[in-house]
Every structure is written in structure tokens, then in C-alpha cells.
Tab-separated table of C-alpha atoms and ligand atoms in Angstrom:
chain	number	residue	atom	x	y	z
C	1	MET	CA	0.000	0.000	0.000
C	2	ASN	CA	1.146	3.574	-0.670
C	3	VAL	CA	0.841	5.817	2.367
C	4	LEU	CA	0.824	9.615	2.558
C	5	ILE	CA	1.991	11.289	5.776
C	6	LEU	CA	1.063	14.960	6.223
C	7	GLY	CA	3.502	17.152	8.130
C	8	SER	CA	7.184	18.065	8.318
C	9	GLY	CA	8.389	17.658	11.889
C	10	GLY	CA	10.114	15.110	14.069
C	11	ARG	CA	6.739	13.503	14.664
C	12	GLU	CA	6.259	12.880	10.964
C	13	HIS	CA	9.809	11.569	10.472
C	14	THR	CA	9.099	9.126	13.313
C	15	PHE	CA	5.860	7.992	11.639
C	16	ALA	CA	7.778	7.545	8.384
C	17	TRP	CA	10.538	5.573	10.132
C	18	LYS	CA	8.024	3.277	11.797
C	19	LEU	CA	5.759	2.764	8.764
C	20	ALA	CA	8.800	2.084	6.564
C	21	GLN	CA	9.404	-1.053	8.663
C	22	SER	CA	6.035	-2.525	7.703
C	23	PRO	CA	5.908	-5.327	5.130
C	24	LEU	CA	2.506	-3.925	4.136
C	25	LEU	CA	4.079	-0.708	2.822
C	26	THR	CA	4.816	-0.233	-0.869
C	27	LYS	CA	5.840	3.423	-0.969
C	28	LEU	CA	5.742	6.382	1.399
C	29	PHE	CA	4.936	9.936	0.404
C	30	ILE	CA	5.446	12.774	2.859
C	31	ALA	CA	3.997	16.249	2.354
C	32	PRO	CA	5.950	18.413	2.803
C	33	GLY	CA	8.449	16.312	4.815
C	34	ASN	CA	12.041	17.157	5.751
C	35	ALA	CA	15.580	15.922	5.045
C	36	GLY	CA	14.941	12.874	7.233
C	37	THR	CA	11.749	11.730	5.554
C	38	ASP	CA	13.421	12.201	2.161
C	39	ALA	CA	15.516	9.117	2.865
C	40	LEU	CA	12.446	6.964	3.568
C	41	GLY	CA	10.078	7.970	0.802
C	42	GLU	CA	9.216	10.784	-1.575
C	43	ASN	CA	8.782	14.284	-0.197
C	44	VAL	CA	6.102	16.265	-2.012
C	45	ASN	CA	6.050	20.028	-1.658
C	46	ILE	CA	2.398	20.477	-0.710
C	47	LYS	CA	1.044	22.332	2.294
C	48	VAL	CA	-0.856	20.214	4.829
C	49	ASP	CA	-4.024	22.273	4.371
C	50	ASP	CA	-3.995	22.439	0.559
C	51	PHE	CA	-6.777	19.877	0.223
C	52	ALA	CA	-7.088	20.197	-3.562
C	53	ALA	CA	-3.377	19.459	-4.106
C	54	ILE	CA	-3.583	16.582	-1.613
C	55	LYS	CA	-6.459	15.122	-3.601
C	56	THR	CA	-4.497	15.272	-6.852
C	57	LEU	CA	-1.538	13.580	-5.189
C	58	CYS	CA	-3.722	10.818	-3.706
C	59	VAL	CA	-5.296	10.056	-7.075
C	60	ASP	CA	-2.027	10.251	-9.071
C	61	LYS	CA	-0.016	8.145	-6.662
C	62	GLN	CA	-2.765	5.673	-5.729
C	63	ILE	CA	-2.494	6.473	-2.052
C	64	GLY	CA	-4.146	3.838	0.146
C	65	MET	CA	-3.990	5.658	3.480
C	66	VAL	CA	-3.406	9.177	4.806
C	67	VAL	CA	-1.783	9.742	8.198
C	68	VAL	CA	-2.315	13.292	9.467
C	69	GLY	CA	0.482	14.588	11.714
C	70	PRO	CA	-0.586	18.084	12.879
C	71	GLU	CA	-3.956	19.320	14.153
C	72	ASP	CA	-4.537	22.098	11.650
C	73	PRO	CA	-5.798	20.028	8.699
C	74	LEU	CA	-7.970	17.966	11.060
C	75	VAL	CA	-9.617	21.027	12.590
C	76	LYS	CA	-10.085	22.358	9.022
C	77	GLY	CA	-11.869	19.123	8.099
C	78	ILE	CA	-9.493	17.107	5.923
C	79	HIS	CA	-11.111	13.834	6.986
C	80	ASP	CA	-14.594	15.186	6.128
C	81	PHE	CA	-13.208	16.383	2.775
C	82	PHE	CA	-12.069	12.822	1.985
C	83	LEU	CA	-15.406	11.298	3.012
C	84	ALA	CA	-17.332	13.757	0.853
C	85	ASP	CA	-15.281	13.092	-2.300
C	86	ALA	CA	-16.187	10.141	-4.511
C	87	ASP	CA	-12.529	9.570	-5.482
C	88	LEU	CA	-11.222	9.737	-1.920
C	89	LYS	CA	-13.924	8.355	0.307
C	90	ASN	CA	-12.466	4.848	0.491
C	91	ILE	CA	-9.017	6.042	1.567
C	92	PRO	CA	-8.726	5.684	5.352
C	93	VAL	CA	-7.608	8.871	7.084
C	94	ILE	CA	-5.844	8.475	10.422
C	95	GLY	CA	-7.134	11.490	12.335
C	96	PRO	CA	-10.661	12.482	13.371
C	97	GLN	CA	-13.295	14.333	11.387
C	98	LYS	CA	-13.965	17.968	12.189
C	99	ALA	CA	-16.509	17.171	14.918
C	100	GLY	CA	-13.973	15.108	16.879
C	101	ALA	CA	-11.124	17.532	16.156
C	102	GLU	CA	-13.079	20.130	18.140
C	103	LEU	CA	-11.679	18.434	21.256
C	104	GLU	CA	-8.492	20.311	20.372
C	105	GLY	CA	-9.973	23.067	18.210
C	106	SER	CA	-12.114	24.506	21.002
C	107	LYS	CA	-11.173	24.452	24.690
C	108	ASP	CA	-14.775	25.319	25.569
C	109	PHE	CA	-16.032	22.329	23.568
C	110	ALA	CA	-13.499	20.086	25.329
C	111	LYS	CA	-14.532	21.354	28.778
C	112	GLU	CA	-18.219	20.798	28.003
C	113	PHE	CA	-17.400	17.289	26.785
C	114	LEU	CA	-15.399	16.519	29.948
C	115	PHE	CA	-18.181	17.744	32.246
C	116	ARG	CA	-20.926	16.037	30.213
C	117	HIS	CA	-19.166	12.694	30.602
C	118	ASN	CA	-18.022	13.165	34.209
C	119	ILE	CA	-14.355	12.997	33.343
C	120	PRO	CA	-12.160	14.660	36.005
C	121	THR	CA	-11.027	18.151	34.974
C	122	ALA	CA	-10.564	21.586	36.555
C	123	GLY	CA	-13.651	23.740	37.217
C	124	TYR	CA	-14.105	26.505	34.645
C	125	GLN	CA	-16.276	29.124	33.005
C	126	THR	CA	-16.162	30.508	29.474
C	127	PHE	CA	-16.441	34.206	28.578
C	128	THR	CA	-16.725	36.430	25.515
C	129	ALA	CA	-16.397	40.207	25.093
C	130	ASP	CA	-20.125	40.456	25.882
C	131	ASN	CA	-19.711	39.233	29.448
C	132	LEU	CA	-16.250	40.543	30.303
C	133	GLU	CA	-17.524	41.945	33.623
C	134	GLU	CA	-18.736	38.489	34.623
C	135	GLY	CA	-15.281	37.197	33.734
C	136	TYR	CA	-13.737	39.697	36.171
C	137	ALA	CA	-16.207	38.592	38.846
C	138	PHE	CA	-15.355	34.906	38.227
C	139	LEU	CA	-11.630	35.688	38.577
C	140	ASP	CA	-12.418	37.316	41.950
C	141	THR	CA	-13.851	34.001	43.182
C	142	LEU	CA	-10.633	32.092	42.314
C	143	LYS	CA	-7.278	31.908	44.056
C	144	ALA	CA	-3.916	32.643	42.374
C	145	PRO	CA	-2.463	31.522	40.048
C	146	TYR	CA	-5.083	32.188	37.360
C	147	VAL	CA	-5.344	30.072	34.196
C	148	LEU	CA	-6.667	31.758	31.023
C	149	LYS	CA	-7.053	29.766	27.816
C	150	ALA	CA	-7.844	31.080	24.359
C	151	ASP	CA	-10.667	28.875	23.091
C	152	GLY	CA	-9.265	28.221	19.615
C	153	LEU	CA	-5.963	27.039	18.131
C	154	ALA	CA	-3.150	29.445	18.999
C	155	ALA	CA	-0.052	27.441	18.012
C	156	GLY	CA	0.514	26.328	21.603
C	157	LYS	CA	0.670	29.901	22.886
C	158	GLY	CA	-2.918	30.445	23.978
C	159	VAL	CA	-2.620	29.474	27.657
C	160	LEU	CA	-1.615	32.117	30.196
C	161	ILE	CA	-0.893	31.442	33.853
C	162	LEU	CA	-0.885	34.626	35.924
C	163	ASN	CA	0.020	35.312	39.513
C	164	SER	CA	-2.124	38.350	40.289
C	165	VAL	CA	-5.798	38.952	39.725
C	166	GLU	CA	-5.030	42.415	38.252
C	167	GLU	CA	-2.776	40.853	35.599
C	168	ALA	CA	-5.382	38.174	34.926
C	169	LYS	CA	-8.099	40.800	34.381
C	170	ALA	CA	-5.864	42.848	32.082
C	171	GLU	CA	-4.981	39.776	30.017
C	172	LEU	CA	-8.610	38.665	29.870
C	173	LYS	CA	-9.556	42.066	28.488
C	174	GLU	CA	-6.762	41.971	25.930
C	175	MET	CA	-7.703	38.470	24.813
C	176	LEU	CA	-11.409	39.229	24.454
C	177	THR	CA	-11.489	42.815	23.266
C	178	GLU	CA	-8.128	43.265	21.503
C	179	ALA	CA	-7.860	39.815	19.880
C	180	LYS	CA	-4.563	39.058	21.623
C	181	PHE	CA	-4.581	35.608	19.968
C	182	GLY	CA	-6.681	36.663	16.984
C	183	ALA	CA	-10.000	34.888	16.521
C	184	ALA	CA	-8.757	32.111	18.851
C	185	SER	CA	-9.303	34.362	21.872
C	186	ALA	CA	-12.793	35.598	20.971
C	187	LYS	CA	-13.796	33.143	23.698
C	188	VAL	CA	-11.696	32.512	26.791
C	189	VAL	CA	-11.886	29.606	29.217
C	190	ILE	CA	-10.890	30.519	32.773
C	191	GLU	CA	-10.144	27.497	34.899
C	192	GLU	CA	-8.941	26.494	38.342
C	193	PHE	CA	-5.209	26.044	38.697
C	194	LEU	CA	-4.138	22.454	39.328
C	195	ASP	CA	-0.948	21.823	41.243
C	196	GLY	CA	0.791	18.581	40.336
C	197	ILE	CA	3.089	16.881	37.866
C	198	GLU	CA	2.101	16.547	34.223
C	199	LEU	CA	2.096	13.483	32.022
C	200	SER	CA	0.593	12.581	28.682
C	201	VAL	CA	-1.325	9.505	27.673
C	202	PHE	CA	-1.823	8.541	24.041
C	203	VAL	CA	-4.726	6.514	22.769
C	204	LEU	CA	-5.296	5.036	19.315
C	205	THR	CA	-8.968	4.424	18.583
C	206	ASP	CA	-11.186	3.249	15.739
C	207	GLY	CA	-14.148	4.923	17.425
C	208	GLU	CA	-15.286	1.696	19.053
C	209	ASN	CA	-12.156	0.048	20.436
C	210	TYR	CA	-8.942	1.585	21.676
C	211	LYS	CA	-5.342	0.840	22.591
C	212	VAL	CA	-3.527	2.807	25.274
C	213	LEU	CA	-0.069	3.603	23.897
C	214	PRO	CA	2.991	4.283	26.078
C	215	THR	CA	2.886	7.336	28.370
C	216	ALA	CA	5.302	10.230	27.961
C	217	LYS	CA	6.361	13.436	29.625
C	218	ASP	CA	7.605	16.384	27.633
C	219	TYR	CA	9.632	19.431	28.565
C	220	LYS	CA	8.035	22.537	27.109
C	221	ARG	CA	10.198	25.380	28.421
C	222	ILE	CA	13.334	26.533	26.600
C	223	GLY	CA	15.502	26.796	29.722
C	224	GLU	CA	17.009	24.315	32.148
C	225	GLY	CA	14.885	23.630	35.202
C	226	ASP	CA	11.701	24.378	33.218
C	227	THR	CA	12.373	28.114	32.960
C	228	GLY	CA	11.913	30.661	30.176
C	229	LEU	CA	9.568	30.718	27.225
C	230	ASN	CA	7.310	27.902	26.108
C	231	THR	CA	8.422	25.915	23.062
C	232	GLY	CA	6.877	23.123	21.031
C	233	GLY	CA	8.799	20.736	23.277
C	234	MET	CA	12.493	20.274	24.095
C	235	GLY	CA	12.522	16.580	24.910
C	236	ALA	CA	10.413	13.649	26.005
C	237	ILE	CA	10.663	10.544	28.131
C	238	SER	CA	8.659	7.338	27.849
C	239	PRO	CA	7.430	5.674	29.988
C	240	VAL	CA	6.695	8.162	32.764
C	241	PRO	CA	8.267	6.522	35.834
C	242	PHE	CA	5.505	7.525	38.268
C	243	ALA	CA	2.734	6.200	35.986
C	244	ASP	CA	2.503	2.877	37.821
C	245	ASP	CA	-0.234	0.267	37.376
C	246	VAL	CA	-2.467	1.894	39.997
C	247	LEU	CA	-2.335	5.308	38.332
C	248	MET	CA	-2.730	3.804	34.840
C	249	GLU	CA	-5.792	1.867	35.983
C	250	LYS	CA	-7.363	5.127	37.220
C	251	ILE	CA	-6.461	6.850	33.962
C	252	GLU	CA	-8.001	4.100	31.873
C	253	THR	CA	-11.240	3.683	33.830
C	254	ARG	CA	-11.865	7.336	34.702
C	255	ILE	CA	-10.518	9.037	31.589
C	256	VAL	CA	-9.673	6.910	28.539
C	257	LYS	CA	-12.747	4.696	28.480
C	258	PRO	CA	-15.220	7.509	29.279
C	259	THR	CA	-13.601	9.595	26.528
C	260	VAL	CA	-14.037	6.930	23.836
C	261	ASP	CA	-17.526	6.054	25.145
C	262	GLY	CA	-18.414	9.761	25.374
C	263	LEU	CA	-17.540	10.301	21.722
C	264	LYS	CA	-19.772	7.364	20.811
C	265	LYS	CA	-22.643	8.627	22.969
C	266	ASP	CA	-22.354	12.066	21.393
C	267	GLY	CA	-22.440	10.508	17.924
C	268	ILE	CA	-18.948	11.766	17.081
C	269	PRO	CA	-17.039	9.356	14.830
C	270	TYR	CA	-13.360	9.193	15.727
C	271	LYS	CA	-10.527	7.336	14.026
C	272	GLY	CA	-7.091	8.378	15.119
C	273	PHE	CA	-5.050	9.461	18.084
C	274	ILE	CA	-6.267	11.078	21.268
C	275	PHE	CA	-3.476	12.771	23.209
C	276	ILE	CA	-4.644	13.360	26.751
C	277	GLY	CA	-2.708	15.935	28.782
C	278	LEU	CA	-3.023	15.146	32.474
C	279	ILE	CA	-1.927	16.549	35.786
C	280	ASN	CA	-1.389	14.070	38.577
C	281	VAL	CA	-2.674	15.792	41.701
C	282	ASP	CA	-1.975	13.647	44.792
C	283	ASN	CA	-2.268	10.497	42.654
C	284	GLU	CA	-5.548	11.613	41.116
C	285	PRO	CA	-5.275	12.081	37.332
C	286	ILE	CA	-7.056	15.187	36.036
C	287	VAL	CA	-7.426	16.192	32.377
C	288	ILE	CA	-5.969	19.550	31.344
C	289	GLU	CA	-6.323	19.176	27.610
C	290	TYR	CA	-7.091	16.967	24.667
C	291	ASN	CA	-5.137	16.994	21.434
C	292	VAL	CA	-6.394	15.093	18.416
C	293	ARG	CA	-2.991	14.000	17.130
C	294	MET	CA	0.271	12.690	18.515
C	295	GLY	CA	2.606	15.025	20.409
C	296	ASP	CA	5.927	16.293	19.166
C	297	PRO	CA	8.496	15.347	20.593
C	298	GLU	CA	6.468	12.737	22.512
C	299	THR	CA	6.063	10.697	19.303
C	300	GLU	CA	9.847	10.416	19.029
C	301	ALA	CA	9.895	8.616	22.413
C	302	VAL	CA	6.571	6.735	22.178
C	303	LEU	CA	6.552	5.192	18.670
C	304	PRO	CA	9.998	3.557	18.897
C	305	ARG	CA	8.651	1.621	21.913
C	306	ILE	CA	5.835	0.100	19.847
C	307	LYS	CA	6.977	-3.246	18.477
C	308	SER	CA	3.748	-4.042	16.610
C	309	ASP	CA	3.327	-3.169	12.942
C	310	LEU	CA	1.920	0.359	13.002
C	311	LEU	CA	0.535	0.143	9.475
C	312	GLU	CA	-1.409	-2.956	10.469
C	313	LEU	CA	-2.780	-1.091	13.498
C	314	PHE	CA	-3.758	1.849	11.268
C	315	GLN	CA	-5.554	-0.498	8.861
C	316	ALA	CA	-7.495	-1.839	11.843
C	317	VAL	CA	-8.364	1.740	12.820
C	318	GLY	CA	-9.663	2.280	9.293
C	319	ASN	CA	-11.893	-0.784	9.252
C	320	GLY	CA	-12.926	-0.790	12.907
C	321	THR	CA	-11.139	-3.974	13.993
C	322	LEU	CA	-8.639	-2.614	16.492
C	323	ASN	CA	-10.015	-5.083	19.059
C	324	GLU	CA	-8.521	-7.922	16.983
C	325	LYS	CA	-4.999	-6.507	17.245
C	326	THR	CA	-2.476	-6.757	20.038
C	327	LEU	CA	-0.102	-3.999	20.985
C	328	GLU	CA	3.407	-5.203	21.738
C	329	LEU	CA	5.714	-2.792	23.547
C	330	ASP	CA	9.410	-2.494	24.237
C	331	PRO	CA	9.758	-2.321	28.039
C	332	ARG	CA	12.884	-0.153	27.878
C	333	TYR	CA	12.957	3.605	28.394
C	334	ALA	CA	13.130	5.799	25.331
C	335	THR	CA	14.300	9.401	25.594
C	336	ALA	CA	14.187	12.093	22.941
C	337	VAL	CA	16.391	15.182	23.240
C	338	MET	CA	15.539	18.011	20.846
C	339	MET	CA	18.243	20.215	19.335
C	340	VAL	CA	17.029	23.687	18.418
C	341	SER	CA	18.310	26.769	16.594
C	342	GLY	CA	19.865	29.540	18.713
C	343	GLY	CA	17.217	32.150	19.531
C	344	TYR	CA	14.248	29.750	19.338
C	345	PRO	CA	11.384	30.131	20.324
C	346	GLU	CA	11.963	33.779	19.388
C	347	ALA	CA	13.685	34.831	16.136
C	348	TYR	CA	16.318	32.394	14.837
C	349	GLN	CA	18.253	31.801	11.645
C	350	LYS	CA	17.764	29.013	9.138
C	351	GLY	CA	20.044	27.482	6.525
C	352	LYS	CA	22.881	26.463	8.865
C	353	VAL	CA	24.908	23.517	7.573
C	354	MET	CA	24.625	20.399	9.745
C	355	THR	CA	27.489	17.921	10.120
C	356	GLY	CA	28.188	14.837	12.194
C	357	ILE	CA	24.771	13.251	11.682
C	358	ASP	CA	26.325	10.085	10.279
C	359	SER	CA	28.564	9.717	13.321
C	360	VAL	CA	25.551	9.173	15.621
C	361	GLU	CA	25.522	5.481	16.541
C	362	ASP	CA	23.665	5.056	19.829
C	363	SER	CA	20.543	7.070	18.977
C	364	ILE	CA	17.918	7.219	16.278
C	365	VAL	CA	18.079	10.533	14.446
C	366	PHE	CA	14.677	12.114	13.833
C	367	HIS	CA	14.832	15.221	11.678
C	368	ALA	CA	12.455	18.090	12.439
C	369	GLY	CA	13.269	21.509	10.907
C	370	THR	CA	15.814	20.326	8.325
C	371	LYS	CA	16.062	20.431	4.552
C	372	LEU	CA	18.335	19.012	1.887
C	373	GLU	CA	20.353	21.408	-0.264
C	374	GLY	CA	21.977	19.122	-2.795
C	375	THR	CA	23.590	16.553	-0.538
C	376	GLU	CA	23.932	18.946	2.397
C	377	VAL	CA	21.552	18.870	5.363
C	378	GLN	CA	20.667	22.392	6.568
C	379	THR	CA	18.578	23.717	9.422
C	380	ASN	CA	15.134	24.856	8.343
C	381	GLY	CA	13.236	25.552	11.560
C	382	GLY	CA	13.401	26.241	15.288
C	383	ARG	CA	13.262	22.660	16.430
C	384	VAL	CA	15.879	20.977	14.248
C	385	MET	CA	16.408	17.366	15.249
C	386	ALA	CA	15.506	14.876	17.972
C	387	LEU	CA	17.881	12.185	19.191
C	388	THR	CA	16.062	9.149	20.553
C	389	SER	CA	17.819	6.498	22.608
C	390	PHE	CA	16.856	3.369	24.494
C	391	GLY	CA	18.068	2.290	27.916
C	392	ASP	CA	17.170	-0.047	30.733
C	393	THR	CA	17.031	3.069	32.891
C	394	MET	CA	15.986	6.589	32.004
C	395	ASN	CA	19.470	7.900	32.749
C	396	GLU	CA	21.160	5.324	30.550
C	397	ALA	CA	18.930	6.347	27.641
C	398	LEU	CA	19.430	10.048	28.348
C	399	ALA	CA	23.229	9.699	28.468
C	400	LYS	CA	23.132	8.284	24.925
C	401	SER	CA	20.857	11.066	23.650
C	402	PHE	CA	23.089	13.765	25.158
C	403	ALA	CA	26.244	12.149	23.750
C	404	SER	CA	24.628	12.004	20.305
C	405	ALA	CA	23.570	15.639	20.568
C	406	GLU	CA	27.252	16.522	21.065
C	407	LYS	CA	28.174	14.791	17.818
C	408	VAL	CA	25.789	16.696	15.564
C	409	LYS	CA	27.103	20.174	14.810
C	410	PHE	CA	25.515	23.349	13.489
C	411	GLU	CA	25.978	27.019	14.245
C	412	GLY	CA	23.789	28.145	17.155
C	413	LYS	CA	22.912	24.611	18.333
C	414	TYR	CA	21.164	24.461	21.705
C	415	TYR	CA	19.552	21.679	23.679
C	416	ARG	CA	18.509	21.171	27.262
C	417	THR	CA	20.891	18.966	29.217
C	418	ASP	CA	18.410	18.398	32.064
C	419	ILE	CA	15.573	16.507	30.354
C	420	GLY	CA	14.050	14.200	33.004
C	421	PHE	CA	15.461	16.271	35.874
C	422	ASP	CA	12.158	16.198	37.812
C	423	LEU	CA	11.523	12.460	37.593
I	501	LIG	P1	-2.745	23.376	27.473
I	501	LIG	O1	-2.469	24.043	26.161
I	501	LIG	O2	-4.174	23.342	27.867
I	501	LIG	O3	-2.016	22.070	27.607
I	501	LIG	O4	-1.990	24.261	28.548
I	501	LIG	C1	-0.622	24.521	28.415
I	501	LIG	C2	0.068	24.293	29.733
I	501	LIG	O5	-0.517	25.113	30.744
I	501	LIG	C3	-0.088	22.877	30.261
I	501	LIG	O6	0.875	22.020	29.722
I	501	LIG	C4	0.087	23.090	31.730
I	501	LIG	O7	1.457	23.193	32.073
I	501	LIG	C5	-0.545	24.423	31.974
I	501	LIG	N1	-1.932	24.312	32.436
I	501	LIG	C6	-3.037	24.210	31.660
I	501	LIG	N2	-4.134	24.135	32.411
I	501	LIG	C7	-3.746	24.179	33.699
I	501	LIG	C8	-4.412	24.143	34.962
I	501	LIG	N3	-5.729	24.073	35.037
I	501	LIG	N4	-3.670	24.180	36.067
I	501	LIG	C9	-2.316	24.272	35.998
I	501	LIG	N5	-1.620	24.331	34.849
I	501	LIG	C10	-2.327	24.278	33.705
I	502	LIG	N1	4.674	18.517	22.832
I	502	LIG	C1	3.388	19.058	22.959
I	502	LIG	C2	2.509	18.927	21.798
I	502	LIG	O1	2.799	18.262	20.825
I	502	LIG	O2	1.433	19.513	21.833
């Protein structure tokens, strides 16, 4: 079967790497891809939300499955577009239709869903410019710190955590009346602050059955010790050491199962990944967000631990037979350390020549923001490359990832040397 992967990051290179191992695969296409995916299939220079160009590609190349990496095309309805088109409707799309993608596309929708299905989450209220005063009054009933979330997609930047109620009111006003995050902040969810340690759980579902994939923890801040600006993610560890059987049992019965059942009850078809962001508060798992795709760089630590044929699992997602499949996992730790361009997540330069990639032996190299110029690999984004390693302990795996990160060279290279410091 020919498979098309949409996206260009480390997540998509990891999907390509894993799918390329499947005997069911004929040829991989990646749109737009990066220098890493180029070695595993054919990169096609199409944007992930150019549905018309994606259609042409699928027809020309006889694509038998589409795997959607990022959320944007899902929230824009790529799966619905396929179902509505006579030429495309039989091609399985891994990723939910628009209705399911609202779990990530609208924080207010997600909160309503969580409350409707009695899934543990922080208390909240939602406001618009029309009831700003009520928003101020709600903030007065809460204790610091204050959590404000732009309702819509804001490229990971839409959540503000503020220490004073004055700041929170000023930000609320800016979000609602001055479009601080554009249309995404026309509605704002204000929620209770939860104090605990975060982890992420990934679920693959065909809408009826599900498999719980390995857990992971990512490191979002740019600086050591979780300081500085938020990034897309600077590293990830799988499994999460504190996610023992007792906690996982709570997560599955209180959160995963009610989520899949809730989608069914609401009549929302869902084929794809559910990424559940949790905070563990005194051993009670509480949902802070849903994403409708895999995480990046969590994918770089989670997928290498899956021993089963991922393409076979995806086929089962497509035809609703996931219950007939088993999920085999590698018990070892996997760690992903992300190398980024100097300056990221603020302004940074691209086009820096990368060397030493071939000298990496103890890690899997997953390209993110890279491109090929002739035979030369150059940087082409903020997050440049993830180095994934296995180990019987977390520290053994991390030591390999850090050593590999030393070997790859480019001007302005930066990575966090304290991934896993809190575990
Ligand atoms: P989200 O985009 O919803 O994942 O929020 C981004 C980050 O804000 C999360 O990864 C958490 O670190 C933090 N956060 C979100 N909601 C809460 C909350 N209710 N209490 C504490 N921290 C939160
Ligand atoms: N690493 C966080 C995310 O993919 O949303």
C-alpha cells in the first residue's frame, strides 16, 4: 500500500521511520516532509491544508492511506473532505473528522465534553467580550495563580498562567477585546489552577475500540529547570516513571474509556489518536487538555517503543477492527532530546549547515526543521532534530541522547541537558 503522511516535523519523520518497517508498505509519500523523511520515501512540496493538491496527489499516486500529523488540517476538516469526495472516500484517514477535532480546536467544547461525561477536569467558566464583567467577577472568586485559555488554536501559545488577579483581568480584556490571539481568543476559558506533575497519555482508537499507547512526559520550556519561554517541546521521556499500574488503571477507567464512550454517545465518529494531557494531583489524574494528534516530541519517544506493525494497526483503525490486534511494547525507556536553533522560540536563523549526523551510533536521528540542499543537510526551523535512545534506565537512555547531541554540529545549536530532571 502507498501511504501519505502529512507534516514536516520530528513527529512525521518518526511515523515515516516506523511505517517504513512494515511489510505492508509499498511506498511512502510525505507532504511536505524534511531531510529525514526524504531518505524513507518521496517528499512532495504540498502544504498540509492544501486539500485540492492533496487530492491530486492521492489520485495520481494511488495512495491507500493518509496519516495526518498536525492538528490544523484535522480542525479544518481534511477527513470530512475525503469522506465527501467520490474519489477519496475509500481512503482511510488516520485522524478524526472535524466534529472530533473540536476536542483540540475549542477548549470550551473540550470542557463541556469533559463535564458532560463526568471525566475529572478543573472547574471553569467561558467568557466572551459580551460578558467581560462576569469574567472579572469569576476571577475574583478564584485563588492565584489564574489560568486563562484562548478557546481556539493558537499554536501552543494560547494558555496564560498569571500570579495576580489584576494581571489576569488585564490579560482577559486583551484576549477578548483586543484579539490578543486573533480569533482564537474571541472566547476565553478561565479554569482552576491544578498543582501537580504533568504526564501525557496517548490513545489510538477506531471509534469503538482503543489501545492505550505508552505514556510520555515532555519538557516545554526553553531553559534548564523548566524556565523561560514555552516551546513546542524540548525533549520527552517514555514511559513516565511515576505512571505505575495503579495510576494507569485510574487513567483508563476514569478518563480513557469515558472519553471513547463519550464520543460514541455524542455521535462523534473518531478514528485516530487522542493525546490526553493530564496533571497528577496527589495520585488523582485530572485532564488539562485533549489533542487530536500525537505530540511532538512525545512521538519520538513513544513510537519507537511500539513493536507491533503500526501500518497494520492503522488499517485496523480504518476498518474498525482494532479489538482484533495486540499492541506489543518495548519495556525499555526511550528518551528524545531536541536540538534547536539559537534564539528559538523567538527569532532564529535558518540554513545552517549540519554535520556529524552520520557519526551518531547510539541514537535514532529524527529530523524536524531540516532540509536538503543538494547533498547537504541544513537547518530549516526552530526545532531541528531529535535524538532518541533506548536504555534499561531513564538515565542510561538520556546519556546516549546527550552524547549524540554533542556529535551533531551546526551554528547556534542548543539543547537542554536536564531533560528528566524532575523524575
Ligand atoms: P494546554 O495548552 O491546555 O495544555 O496548557 C498549556 C500548559 O498550561 C499545560 O501544559 C500546563 O502546564 C498548563 N496548564 C493548563 N491548564 C492548567 C491548569 N488548570 N492548572 C495548571 N496548569 C495548567
Ligand atoms: N509537545 C506538545 C505537543 O505536541 O502539543
